Short mmCIF file of C-alpha atoms and ligand atoms in Angstrom, two decimals:
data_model
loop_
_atom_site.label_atom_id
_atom_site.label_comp_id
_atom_site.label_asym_id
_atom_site.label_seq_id
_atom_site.Cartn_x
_atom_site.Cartn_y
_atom_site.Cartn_z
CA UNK Y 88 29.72 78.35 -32.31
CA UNK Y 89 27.45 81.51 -33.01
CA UNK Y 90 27.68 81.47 -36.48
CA UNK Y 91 23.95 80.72 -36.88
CA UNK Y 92 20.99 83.57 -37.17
CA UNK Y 93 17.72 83.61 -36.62
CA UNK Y 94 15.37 85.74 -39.43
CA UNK Y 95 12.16 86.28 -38.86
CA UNK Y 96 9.48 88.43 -41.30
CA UNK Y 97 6.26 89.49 -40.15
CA UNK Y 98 2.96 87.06 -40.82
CA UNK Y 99 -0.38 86.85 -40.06
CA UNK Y 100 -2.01 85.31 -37.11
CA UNK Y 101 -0.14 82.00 -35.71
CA UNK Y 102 -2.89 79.35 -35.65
CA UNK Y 103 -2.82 75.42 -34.18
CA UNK Y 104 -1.06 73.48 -31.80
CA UNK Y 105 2.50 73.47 -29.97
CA UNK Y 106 3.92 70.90 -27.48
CA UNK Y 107 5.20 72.05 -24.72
CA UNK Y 108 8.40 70.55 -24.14
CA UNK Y 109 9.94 70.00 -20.17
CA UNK Y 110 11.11 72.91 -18.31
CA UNK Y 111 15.20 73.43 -18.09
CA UNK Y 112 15.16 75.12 -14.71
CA UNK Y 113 13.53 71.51 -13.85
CA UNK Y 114 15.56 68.92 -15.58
CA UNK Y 115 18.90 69.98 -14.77
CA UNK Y 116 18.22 69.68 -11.19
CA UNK Y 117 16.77 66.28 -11.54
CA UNK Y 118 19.80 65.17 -13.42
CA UNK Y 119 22.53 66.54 -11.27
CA UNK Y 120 20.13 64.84 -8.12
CA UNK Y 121 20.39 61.14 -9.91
CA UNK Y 122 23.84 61.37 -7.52
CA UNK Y 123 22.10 60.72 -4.87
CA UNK Y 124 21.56 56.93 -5.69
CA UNK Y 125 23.09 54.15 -7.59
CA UNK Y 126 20.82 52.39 -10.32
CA UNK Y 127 19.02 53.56 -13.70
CA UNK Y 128 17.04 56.76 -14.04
CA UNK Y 129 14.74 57.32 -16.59
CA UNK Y 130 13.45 61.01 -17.32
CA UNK Y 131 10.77 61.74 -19.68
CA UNK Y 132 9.72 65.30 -21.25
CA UNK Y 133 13.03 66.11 -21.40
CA UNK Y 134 13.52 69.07 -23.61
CA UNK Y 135 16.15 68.91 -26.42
CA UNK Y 136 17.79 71.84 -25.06
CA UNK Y 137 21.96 72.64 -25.01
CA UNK Y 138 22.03 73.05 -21.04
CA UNK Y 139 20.73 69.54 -21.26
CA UNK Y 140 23.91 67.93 -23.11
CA UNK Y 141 25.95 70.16 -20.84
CA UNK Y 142 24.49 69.09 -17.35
CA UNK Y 143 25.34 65.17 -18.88
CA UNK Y 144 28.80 66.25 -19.78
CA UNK Y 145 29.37 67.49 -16.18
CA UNK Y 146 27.79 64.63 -14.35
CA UNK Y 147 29.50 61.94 -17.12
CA UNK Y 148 33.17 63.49 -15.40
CA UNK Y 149 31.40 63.16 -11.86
CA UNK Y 150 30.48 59.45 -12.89
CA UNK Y 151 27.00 59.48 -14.12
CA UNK Y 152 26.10 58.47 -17.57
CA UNK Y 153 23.60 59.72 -19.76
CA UNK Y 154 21.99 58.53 -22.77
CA UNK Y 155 18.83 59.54 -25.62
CA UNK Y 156 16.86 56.70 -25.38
CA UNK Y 157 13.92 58.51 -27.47
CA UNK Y 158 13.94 62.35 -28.63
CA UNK Y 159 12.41 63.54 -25.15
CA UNK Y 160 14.21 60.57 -22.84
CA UNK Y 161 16.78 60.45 -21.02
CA UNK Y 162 18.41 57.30 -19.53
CA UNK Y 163 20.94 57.89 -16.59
CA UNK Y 164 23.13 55.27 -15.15
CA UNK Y 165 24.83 55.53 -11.59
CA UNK Y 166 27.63 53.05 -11.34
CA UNK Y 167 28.62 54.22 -7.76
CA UNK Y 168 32.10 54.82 -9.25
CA UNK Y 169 31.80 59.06 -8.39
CA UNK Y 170 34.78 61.34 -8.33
CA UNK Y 171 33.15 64.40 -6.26
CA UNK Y 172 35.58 66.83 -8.67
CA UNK Y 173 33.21 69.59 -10.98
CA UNK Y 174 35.78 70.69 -13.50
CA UNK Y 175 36.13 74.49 -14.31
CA UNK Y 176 35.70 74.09 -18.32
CA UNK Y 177 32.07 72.35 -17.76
CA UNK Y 178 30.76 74.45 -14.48
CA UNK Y 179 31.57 77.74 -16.24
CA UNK Y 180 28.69 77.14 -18.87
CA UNK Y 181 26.19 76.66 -17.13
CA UNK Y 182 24.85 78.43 -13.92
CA UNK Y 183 22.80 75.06 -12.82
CA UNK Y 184 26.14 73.64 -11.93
CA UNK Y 185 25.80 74.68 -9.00
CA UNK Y 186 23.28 71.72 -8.32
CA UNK Y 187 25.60 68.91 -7.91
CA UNK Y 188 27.44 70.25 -4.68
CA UNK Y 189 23.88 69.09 -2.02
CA UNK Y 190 24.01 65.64 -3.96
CA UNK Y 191 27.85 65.14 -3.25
CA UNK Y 192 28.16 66.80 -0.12
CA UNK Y 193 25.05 64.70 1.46
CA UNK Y 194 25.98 61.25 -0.18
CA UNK Y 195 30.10 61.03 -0.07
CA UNK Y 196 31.06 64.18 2.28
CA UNK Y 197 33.35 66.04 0.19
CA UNK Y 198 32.92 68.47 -3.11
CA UNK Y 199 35.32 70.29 -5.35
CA UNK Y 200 33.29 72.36 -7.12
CA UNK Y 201 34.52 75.64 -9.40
CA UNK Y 202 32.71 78.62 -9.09
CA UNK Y 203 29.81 78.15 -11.65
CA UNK Y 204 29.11 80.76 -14.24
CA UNK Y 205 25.91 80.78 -16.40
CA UNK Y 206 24.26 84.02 -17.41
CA UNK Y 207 25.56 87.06 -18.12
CA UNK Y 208 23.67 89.17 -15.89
CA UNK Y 209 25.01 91.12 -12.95
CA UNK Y 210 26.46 89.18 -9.80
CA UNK Y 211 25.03 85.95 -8.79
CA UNK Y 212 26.62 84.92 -5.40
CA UNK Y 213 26.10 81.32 -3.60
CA UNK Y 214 26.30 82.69 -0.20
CA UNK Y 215 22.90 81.30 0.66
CA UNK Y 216 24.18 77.90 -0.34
CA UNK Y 217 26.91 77.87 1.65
CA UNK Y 218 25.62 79.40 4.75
CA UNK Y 219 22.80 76.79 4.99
CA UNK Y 220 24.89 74.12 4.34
CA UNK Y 221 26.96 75.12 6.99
CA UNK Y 222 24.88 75.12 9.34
CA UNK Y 223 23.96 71.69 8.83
CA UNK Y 224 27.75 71.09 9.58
CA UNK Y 225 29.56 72.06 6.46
CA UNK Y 226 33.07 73.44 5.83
CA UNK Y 227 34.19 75.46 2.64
CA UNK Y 228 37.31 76.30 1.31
CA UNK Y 229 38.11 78.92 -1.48
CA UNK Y 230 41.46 78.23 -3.05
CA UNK Y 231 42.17 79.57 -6.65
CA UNK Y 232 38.29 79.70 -7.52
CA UNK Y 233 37.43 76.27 -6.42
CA UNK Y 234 35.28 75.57 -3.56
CA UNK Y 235 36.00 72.91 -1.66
CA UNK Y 236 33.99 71.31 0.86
CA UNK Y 237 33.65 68.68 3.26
CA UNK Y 238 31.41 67.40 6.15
CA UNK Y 239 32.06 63.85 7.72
CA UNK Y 240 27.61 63.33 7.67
CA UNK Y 241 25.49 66.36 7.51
CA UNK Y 242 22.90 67.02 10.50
CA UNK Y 243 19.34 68.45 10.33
CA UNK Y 244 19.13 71.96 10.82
CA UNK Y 245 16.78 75.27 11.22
CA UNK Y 246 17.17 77.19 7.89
CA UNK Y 247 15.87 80.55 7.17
CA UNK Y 248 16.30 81.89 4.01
CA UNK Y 249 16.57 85.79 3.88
CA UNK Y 250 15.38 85.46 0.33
CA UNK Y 251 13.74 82.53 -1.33
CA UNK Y 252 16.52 81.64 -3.56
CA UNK Y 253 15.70 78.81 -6.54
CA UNK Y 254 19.24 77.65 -6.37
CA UNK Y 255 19.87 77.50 -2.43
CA UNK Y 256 16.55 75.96 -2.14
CA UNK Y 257 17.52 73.01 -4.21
CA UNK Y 258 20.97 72.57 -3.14
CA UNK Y 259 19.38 72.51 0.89
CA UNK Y 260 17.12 70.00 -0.29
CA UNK Y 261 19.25 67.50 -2.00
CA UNK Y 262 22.00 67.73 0.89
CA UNK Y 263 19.06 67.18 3.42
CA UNK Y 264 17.82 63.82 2.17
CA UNK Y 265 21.09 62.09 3.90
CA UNK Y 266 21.30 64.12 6.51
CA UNK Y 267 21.01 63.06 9.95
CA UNK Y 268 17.73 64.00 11.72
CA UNK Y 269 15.22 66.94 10.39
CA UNK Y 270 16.09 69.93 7.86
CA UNK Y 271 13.64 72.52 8.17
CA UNK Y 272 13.71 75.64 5.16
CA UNK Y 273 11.53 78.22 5.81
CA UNK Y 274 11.36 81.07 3.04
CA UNK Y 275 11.71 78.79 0.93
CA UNK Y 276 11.44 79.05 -2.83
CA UNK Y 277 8.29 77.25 -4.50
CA UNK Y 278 8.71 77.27 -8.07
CA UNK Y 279 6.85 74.76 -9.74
CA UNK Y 280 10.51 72.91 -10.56
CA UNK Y 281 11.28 72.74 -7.07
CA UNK Y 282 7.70 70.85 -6.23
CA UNK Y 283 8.99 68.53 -9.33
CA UNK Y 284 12.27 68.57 -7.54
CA UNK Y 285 10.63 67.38 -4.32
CA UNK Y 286 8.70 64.77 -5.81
CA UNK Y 287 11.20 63.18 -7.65
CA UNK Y 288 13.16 62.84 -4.35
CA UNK Y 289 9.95 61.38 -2.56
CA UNK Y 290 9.78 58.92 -5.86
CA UNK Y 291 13.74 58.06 -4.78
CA UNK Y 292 12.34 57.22 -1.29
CA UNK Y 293 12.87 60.75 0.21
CA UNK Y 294 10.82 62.18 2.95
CA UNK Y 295 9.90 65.32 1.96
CA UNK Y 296 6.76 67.45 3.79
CA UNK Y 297 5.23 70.81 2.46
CA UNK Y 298 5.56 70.49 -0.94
CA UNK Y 299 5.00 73.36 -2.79
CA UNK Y 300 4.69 75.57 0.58
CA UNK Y 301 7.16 78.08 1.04
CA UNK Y 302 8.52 75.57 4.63
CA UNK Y 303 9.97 72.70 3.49
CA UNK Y 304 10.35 69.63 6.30
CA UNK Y 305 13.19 67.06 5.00
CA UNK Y 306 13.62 63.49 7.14
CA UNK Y 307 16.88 62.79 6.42
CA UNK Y 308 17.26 58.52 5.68
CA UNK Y 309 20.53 56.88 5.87
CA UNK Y 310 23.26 57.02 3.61
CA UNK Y 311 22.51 54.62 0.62
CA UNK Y 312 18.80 54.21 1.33
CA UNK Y 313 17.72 56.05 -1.84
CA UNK Y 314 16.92 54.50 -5.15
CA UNK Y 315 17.04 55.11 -8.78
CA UNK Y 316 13.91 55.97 -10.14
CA UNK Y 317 11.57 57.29 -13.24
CA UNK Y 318 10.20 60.78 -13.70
CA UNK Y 319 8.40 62.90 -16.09
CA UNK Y 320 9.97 66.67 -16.45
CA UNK Y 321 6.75 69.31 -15.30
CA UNK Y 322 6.28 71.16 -18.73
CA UNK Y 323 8.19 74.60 -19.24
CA UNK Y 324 6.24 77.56 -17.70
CA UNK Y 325 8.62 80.39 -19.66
CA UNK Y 326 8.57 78.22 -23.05
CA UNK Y 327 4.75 78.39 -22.93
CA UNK Y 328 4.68 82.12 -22.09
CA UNK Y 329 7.22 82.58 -25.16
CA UNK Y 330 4.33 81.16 -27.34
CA UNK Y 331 1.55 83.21 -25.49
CA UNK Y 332 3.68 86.18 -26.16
CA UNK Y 333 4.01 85.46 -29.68
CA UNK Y 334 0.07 84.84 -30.25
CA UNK Y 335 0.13 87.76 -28.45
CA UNK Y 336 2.37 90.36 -30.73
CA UNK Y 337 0.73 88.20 -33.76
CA UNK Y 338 -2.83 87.50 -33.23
CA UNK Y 339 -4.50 84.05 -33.68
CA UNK Y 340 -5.53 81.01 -31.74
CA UNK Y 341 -2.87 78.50 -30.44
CA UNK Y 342 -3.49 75.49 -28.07
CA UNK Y 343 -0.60 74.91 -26.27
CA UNK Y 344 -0.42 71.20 -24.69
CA UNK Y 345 0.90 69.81 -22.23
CA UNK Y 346 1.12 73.71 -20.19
CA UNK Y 347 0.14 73.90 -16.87
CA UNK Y 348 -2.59 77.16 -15.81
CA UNK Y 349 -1.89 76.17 -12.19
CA UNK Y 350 1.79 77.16 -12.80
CA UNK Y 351 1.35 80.29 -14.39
CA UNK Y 352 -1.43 81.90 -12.86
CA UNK Y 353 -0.35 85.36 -11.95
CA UNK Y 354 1.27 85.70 -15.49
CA UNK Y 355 -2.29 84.27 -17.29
CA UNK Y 356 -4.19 87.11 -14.70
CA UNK Y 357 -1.50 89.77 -16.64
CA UNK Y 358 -1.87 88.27 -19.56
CA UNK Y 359 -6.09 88.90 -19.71
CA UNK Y 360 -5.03 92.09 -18.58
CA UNK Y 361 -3.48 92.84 -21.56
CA UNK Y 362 -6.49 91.89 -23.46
CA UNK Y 363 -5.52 87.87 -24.55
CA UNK Y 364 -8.16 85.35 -24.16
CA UNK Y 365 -6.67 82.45 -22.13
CA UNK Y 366 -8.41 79.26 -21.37
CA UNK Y 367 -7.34 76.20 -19.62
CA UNK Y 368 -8.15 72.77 -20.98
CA UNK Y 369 -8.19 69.43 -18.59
CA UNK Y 370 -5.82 69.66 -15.25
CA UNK Y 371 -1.91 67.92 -14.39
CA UNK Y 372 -0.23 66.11 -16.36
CA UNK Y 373 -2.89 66.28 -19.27
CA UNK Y 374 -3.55 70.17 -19.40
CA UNK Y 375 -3.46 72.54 -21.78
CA UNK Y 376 -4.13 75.93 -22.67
CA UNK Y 377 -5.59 77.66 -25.43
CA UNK Y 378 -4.80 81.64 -26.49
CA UNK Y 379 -6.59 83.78 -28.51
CA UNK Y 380 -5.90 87.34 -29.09
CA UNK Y 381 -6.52 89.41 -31.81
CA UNK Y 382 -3.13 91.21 -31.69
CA UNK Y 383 -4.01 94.42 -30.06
CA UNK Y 384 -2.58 94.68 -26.70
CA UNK Y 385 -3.27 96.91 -23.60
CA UNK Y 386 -0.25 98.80 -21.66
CA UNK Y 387 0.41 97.19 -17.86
CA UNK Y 388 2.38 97.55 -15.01
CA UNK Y 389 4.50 94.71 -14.06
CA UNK Y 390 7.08 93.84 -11.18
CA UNK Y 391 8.88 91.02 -11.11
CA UNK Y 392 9.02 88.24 -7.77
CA UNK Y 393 9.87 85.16 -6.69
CA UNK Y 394 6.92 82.74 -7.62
CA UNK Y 395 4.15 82.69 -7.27
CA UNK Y 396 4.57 86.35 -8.23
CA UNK Y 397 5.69 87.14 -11.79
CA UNK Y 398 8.72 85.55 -12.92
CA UNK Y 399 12.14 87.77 -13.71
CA UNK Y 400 12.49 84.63 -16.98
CA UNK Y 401 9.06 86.28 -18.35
CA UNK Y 402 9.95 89.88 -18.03
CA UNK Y 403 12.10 90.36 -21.52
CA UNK Y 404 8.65 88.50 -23.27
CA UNK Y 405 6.15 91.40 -21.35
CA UNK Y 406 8.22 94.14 -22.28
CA UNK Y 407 8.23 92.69 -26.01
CA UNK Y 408 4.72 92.93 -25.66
CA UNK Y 409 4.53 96.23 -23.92
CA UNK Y 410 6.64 97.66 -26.94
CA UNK Y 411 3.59 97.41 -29.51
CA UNK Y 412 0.59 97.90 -26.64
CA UNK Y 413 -1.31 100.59 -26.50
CA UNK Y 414 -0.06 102.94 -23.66
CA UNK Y 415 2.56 103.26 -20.82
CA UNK Y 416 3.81 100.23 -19.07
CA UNK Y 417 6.40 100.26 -15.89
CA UNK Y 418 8.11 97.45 -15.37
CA UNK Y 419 10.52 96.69 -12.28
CA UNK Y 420 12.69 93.87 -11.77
CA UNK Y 421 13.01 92.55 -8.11
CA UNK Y 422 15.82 89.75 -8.91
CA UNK Y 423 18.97 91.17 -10.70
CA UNK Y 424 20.19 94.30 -11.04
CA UNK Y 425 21.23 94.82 -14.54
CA UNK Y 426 19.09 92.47 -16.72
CA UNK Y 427 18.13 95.13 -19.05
CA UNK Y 428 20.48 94.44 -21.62
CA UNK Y 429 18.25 93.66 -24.35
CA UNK Y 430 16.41 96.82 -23.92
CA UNK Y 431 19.00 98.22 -26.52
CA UNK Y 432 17.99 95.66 -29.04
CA UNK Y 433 14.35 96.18 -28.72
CA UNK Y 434 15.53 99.94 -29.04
CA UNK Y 435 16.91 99.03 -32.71
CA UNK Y 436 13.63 97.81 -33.71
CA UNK Y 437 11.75 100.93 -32.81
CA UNK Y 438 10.51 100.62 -29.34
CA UNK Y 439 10.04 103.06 -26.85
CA UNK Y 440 11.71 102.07 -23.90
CA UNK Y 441 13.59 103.46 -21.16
CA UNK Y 442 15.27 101.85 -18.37
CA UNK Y 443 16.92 103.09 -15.35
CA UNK Y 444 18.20 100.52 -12.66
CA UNK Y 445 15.62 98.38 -12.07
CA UNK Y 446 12.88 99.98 -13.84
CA UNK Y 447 11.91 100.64 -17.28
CA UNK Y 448 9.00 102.70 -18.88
CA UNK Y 449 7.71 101.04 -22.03
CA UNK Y 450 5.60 103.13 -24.28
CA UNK Y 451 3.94 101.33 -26.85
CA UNK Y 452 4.63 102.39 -30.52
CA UNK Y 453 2.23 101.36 -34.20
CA UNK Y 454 4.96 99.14 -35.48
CA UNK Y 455 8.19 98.25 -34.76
CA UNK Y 456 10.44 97.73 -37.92
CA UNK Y 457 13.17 94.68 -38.49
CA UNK Y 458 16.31 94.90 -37.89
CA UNK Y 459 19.73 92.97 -36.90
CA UNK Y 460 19.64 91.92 -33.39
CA UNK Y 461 21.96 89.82 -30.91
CA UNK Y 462 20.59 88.21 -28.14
CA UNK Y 463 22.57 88.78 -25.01
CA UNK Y 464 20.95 85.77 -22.93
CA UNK Y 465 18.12 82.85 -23.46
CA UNK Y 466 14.78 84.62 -22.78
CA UNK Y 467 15.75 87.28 -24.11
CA UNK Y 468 16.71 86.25 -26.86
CA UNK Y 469 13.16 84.51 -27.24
CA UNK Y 470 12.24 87.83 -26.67
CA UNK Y 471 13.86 89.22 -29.96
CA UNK Y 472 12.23 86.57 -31.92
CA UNK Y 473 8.63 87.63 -30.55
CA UNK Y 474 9.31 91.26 -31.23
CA UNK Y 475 10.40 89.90 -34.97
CA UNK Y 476 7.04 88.49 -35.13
CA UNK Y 477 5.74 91.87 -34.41
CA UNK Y 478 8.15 94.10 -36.28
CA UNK Y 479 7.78 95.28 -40.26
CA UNK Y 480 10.86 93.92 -42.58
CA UNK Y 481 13.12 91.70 -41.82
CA UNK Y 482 14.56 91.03 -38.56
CA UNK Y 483 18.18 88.68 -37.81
CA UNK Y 484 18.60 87.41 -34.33
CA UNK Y 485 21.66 86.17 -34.09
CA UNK Y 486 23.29 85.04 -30.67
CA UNK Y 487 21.62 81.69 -31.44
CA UNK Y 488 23.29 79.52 -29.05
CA UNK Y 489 21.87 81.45 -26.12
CA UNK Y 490 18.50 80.68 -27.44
CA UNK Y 491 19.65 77.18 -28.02
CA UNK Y 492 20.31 76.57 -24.48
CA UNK Y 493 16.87 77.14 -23.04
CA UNK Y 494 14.26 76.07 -26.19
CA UNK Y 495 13.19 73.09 -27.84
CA UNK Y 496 13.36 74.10 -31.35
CA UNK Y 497 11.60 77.44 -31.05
CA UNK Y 498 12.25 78.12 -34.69
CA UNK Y 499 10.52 74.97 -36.16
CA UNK Y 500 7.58 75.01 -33.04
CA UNK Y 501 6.87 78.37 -34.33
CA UNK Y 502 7.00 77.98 -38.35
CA UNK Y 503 4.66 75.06 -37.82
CA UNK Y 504 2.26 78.24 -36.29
CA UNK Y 505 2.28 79.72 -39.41
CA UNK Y 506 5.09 82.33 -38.82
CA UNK Y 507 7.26 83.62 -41.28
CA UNK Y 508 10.82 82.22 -39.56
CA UNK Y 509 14.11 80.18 -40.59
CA UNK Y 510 17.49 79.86 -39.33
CA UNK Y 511 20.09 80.73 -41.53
CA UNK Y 512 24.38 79.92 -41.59
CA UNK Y 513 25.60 83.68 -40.84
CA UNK Y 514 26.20 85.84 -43.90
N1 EPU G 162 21.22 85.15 -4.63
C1 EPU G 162 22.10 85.53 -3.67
N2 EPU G 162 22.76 84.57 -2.95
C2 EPU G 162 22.53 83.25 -3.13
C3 EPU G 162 21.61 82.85 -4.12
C4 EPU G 162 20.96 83.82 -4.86
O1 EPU G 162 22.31 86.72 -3.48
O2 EPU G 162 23.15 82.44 -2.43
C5 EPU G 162 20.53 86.17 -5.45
C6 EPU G 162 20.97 86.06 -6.89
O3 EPU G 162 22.16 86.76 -7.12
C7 EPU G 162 19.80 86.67 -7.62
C8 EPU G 162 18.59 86.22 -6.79
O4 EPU G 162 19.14 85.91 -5.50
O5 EPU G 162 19.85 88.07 -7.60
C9 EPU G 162 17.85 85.03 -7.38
O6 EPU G 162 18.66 83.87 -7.33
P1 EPU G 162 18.10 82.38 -7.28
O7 EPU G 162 19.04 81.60 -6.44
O8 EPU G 162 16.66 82.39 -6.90
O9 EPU G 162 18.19 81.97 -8.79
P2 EPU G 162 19.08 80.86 -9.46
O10 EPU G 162 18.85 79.55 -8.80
O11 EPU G 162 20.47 81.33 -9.64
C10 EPU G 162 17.14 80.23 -11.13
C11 EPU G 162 17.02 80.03 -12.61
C12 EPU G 162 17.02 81.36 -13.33
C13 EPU G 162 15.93 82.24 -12.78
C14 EPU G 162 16.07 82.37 -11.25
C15 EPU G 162 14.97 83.17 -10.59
C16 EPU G 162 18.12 77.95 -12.97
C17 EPU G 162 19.26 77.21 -13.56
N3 EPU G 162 18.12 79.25 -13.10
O12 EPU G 162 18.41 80.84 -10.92
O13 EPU G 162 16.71 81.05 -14.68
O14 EPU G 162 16.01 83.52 -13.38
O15 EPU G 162 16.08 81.05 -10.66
O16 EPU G 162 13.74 82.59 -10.82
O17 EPU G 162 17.19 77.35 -12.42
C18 EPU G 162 17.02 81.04 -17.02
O18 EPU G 162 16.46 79.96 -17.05
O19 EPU G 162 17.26 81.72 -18.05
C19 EPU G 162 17.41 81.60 -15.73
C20 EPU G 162 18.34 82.52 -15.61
#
């Protein structure tokens, strides 16, 4: 499986354009919510991305089939014919899992779901999940790592969120839709991907108000009422700051199309900081941005927040950045304890890092110099490749597969740049 590496040899400045492909923390959620209806679905920008093939293995035991119509489109058929039953072997790759047990609980009443995995990093409970769906009239069962859980037809309910959770958020949301009378989800997470979320359920026939507020208002219809529909993926806010970051550690100009300014904005503000030149081109669906930096960076302070603050995805791709910028950077993470792991890899390379909990103190250095790397999860091991970029020598990611699970063919987006990168069978 990880037999693959990534090398990567410093070049000059990365010049032209890169598509941005459709964001994973997006699609996944949109397929495992095609439960909620019988009929054909038919998603667009939809990144060629592992998680992707795994999501469609999970829902094609659930009863949902999936199929490439085009490199970025997705057909999905929903026969009706669903066996609410999310096997251990398929939940345990992937953390969006998680995702199918609103859909099933809100449509047929009953879930056997496995507790998911994902990510390696630190303890990621559901509890918010299940307490919210509880109170909308709920049960759960754990017996031998499987939850299982029932409710004869979820009611409306008052939701607070102690913490605006991405996952809870979603699951809330998709269980709401068939619930009887008004959900209301205050605290609520607003990640771009949960607006896209939202409006794909309004395009199924969903009432949904506050969109993209942090109070969410659901109208729950009946049972059944919901319909198959068509939907283009939002474009993938941490895939475009992987290519801003690696402008950044390079130099050069880049137009990046298809990503969204209004998505990013606190990271773009960050970004300037740092001394890149960011502009956004046209707005929606047809926006873009262009980068231009001339590869000399400036040291900041960054802490990491549920959007719209600065996203924990971004942070492995700042303190890259912060690892050849001129200065002292602190950077704290807010989200998981323990998703520092990379900071040892970096640390092979020649950077100056130390990190403590949820802190670390990045001093910039000259140059960083290749060397073998393994990436311990997907951004960072995007990360690694950007500090590649930046580093003297040779540098060999390997850990591939991680990468593979969150980017659309990050390797050949970025050798069309003009960087010096290829993946190689391992030695
Ligand atoms: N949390 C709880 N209880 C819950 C839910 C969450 O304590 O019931 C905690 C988690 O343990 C974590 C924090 O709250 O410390 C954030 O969790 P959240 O539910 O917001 O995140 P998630 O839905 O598990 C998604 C993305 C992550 C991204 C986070 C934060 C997907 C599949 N994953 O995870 O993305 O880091 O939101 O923005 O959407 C990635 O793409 O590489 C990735 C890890």
């Amino acid at each position: 499986m990880d037999d693959e590496r990534i090398l990567i040899r410093r070049a000059g400045p990365l010049q032209g354009e890169v598509v941005i492909p459709g964001a994973k923390n997006s699609v996944l959620k949109l397929m495992a919510a095609t439960l909620l209806a019988d009929g054909e679905f038919t998603l667009t920008n939809v990144p060629a991305i592992a998680d992707v093939g795994i999501m469609a293995e999970l829902l094609e035991a659930i009863g949902v089939r999936s199929e490439r119509v085009a490199p970025d489109q997705l057909r999905m058929v929903n026969s009706g014919n669903i066996n609410p039953v999310a096997p251990y072997e398929l939940v345990e790759r992937i953390r969006a899992s998680i995702n199918v047990l609103g859909p099933l609980l809100g449509r047929f009443g009953r879930v056997s779901l496995s507790l998911p995995g994902g990510d390696d990093f630190g303890s990621r409970p559901i509890d918010m999940h299940l307490h919210g769906l509880e109170a909308m009239g709920a049960t759960f069962e754990l017996r031998h790592g499987v939850v299982e859980a029932t409710a004869e037809r979820l009611h409306g309910a008052d939701i607070t969120f102690e913490f605006p959770s991405v996952g809870a958020t979603e699951n809330i949301l998709t269980a709401a839709v068939y619930a009887k009378g008004t959900t209301v989800i205050d605290n609520a997470a607003r990640e771009p991907e949960i607006a896209d979320l939202c409006n794909f359920l309004v395009s199924m026939g969903a009432h949904i108000e506050g969109i993209g507020s942090s109070t969410l208002t659901v109208h729950g219809v009946e049972r059944g009422e919901l319909h198959a529909t068509q939907h283009a993926v939002v474009p993938d806010r941490i895939q475009a700051a992987t290519y801003l970051a690696a402008v950044a550690v390079s130099g050069g100009e880049v137009v990046l199309r298809g990503a969204r300014a209004d998505h990013m904005d606190m990271l773009l503000r960050r970004f300037h900081d740092m001394g890149l030149t960011i502009t956004s081109i046209g707005a929606g669906a047809e926006s873009s941005l262009a980068v231009w930096s001339h590869g000399q960076l400036r040291s900041i302070d960054v802490a990491t927040l549920p959007y719209p603050g600065i996203a924990t995805d971004y942070k492995p791709l700042i303190v890259t950045m912060l690892t050849v910028a001129d200065g002292v950077g602190i950077v704290t993470e807010n989200l998981y304890p323990g998703r520092f792991r990379y900071v040892e890899e970096l640390q092979r390379l020649g950077a100056d890092i130390r990190a403590d909990g949820h802190h670390a103190v990045v001093r910039g250095v000259r140059q960083l110099s290749g060397a073998p790397v393994r990436a311990p999860d997907i951004r960072a091991g995007a990360a690694l490749v950007v500090a590649g970029l930046a580093a003297d020598g040779e540098t060999s990611v390997a850990g591939v597969h991680h990468v593979d699970r969150g980017y659309d063919d990050l390797v050949g987006r970025l050798a069309a740049l003009g960087a010096d990168i290829e993946r190689v069978p391992a030695p």
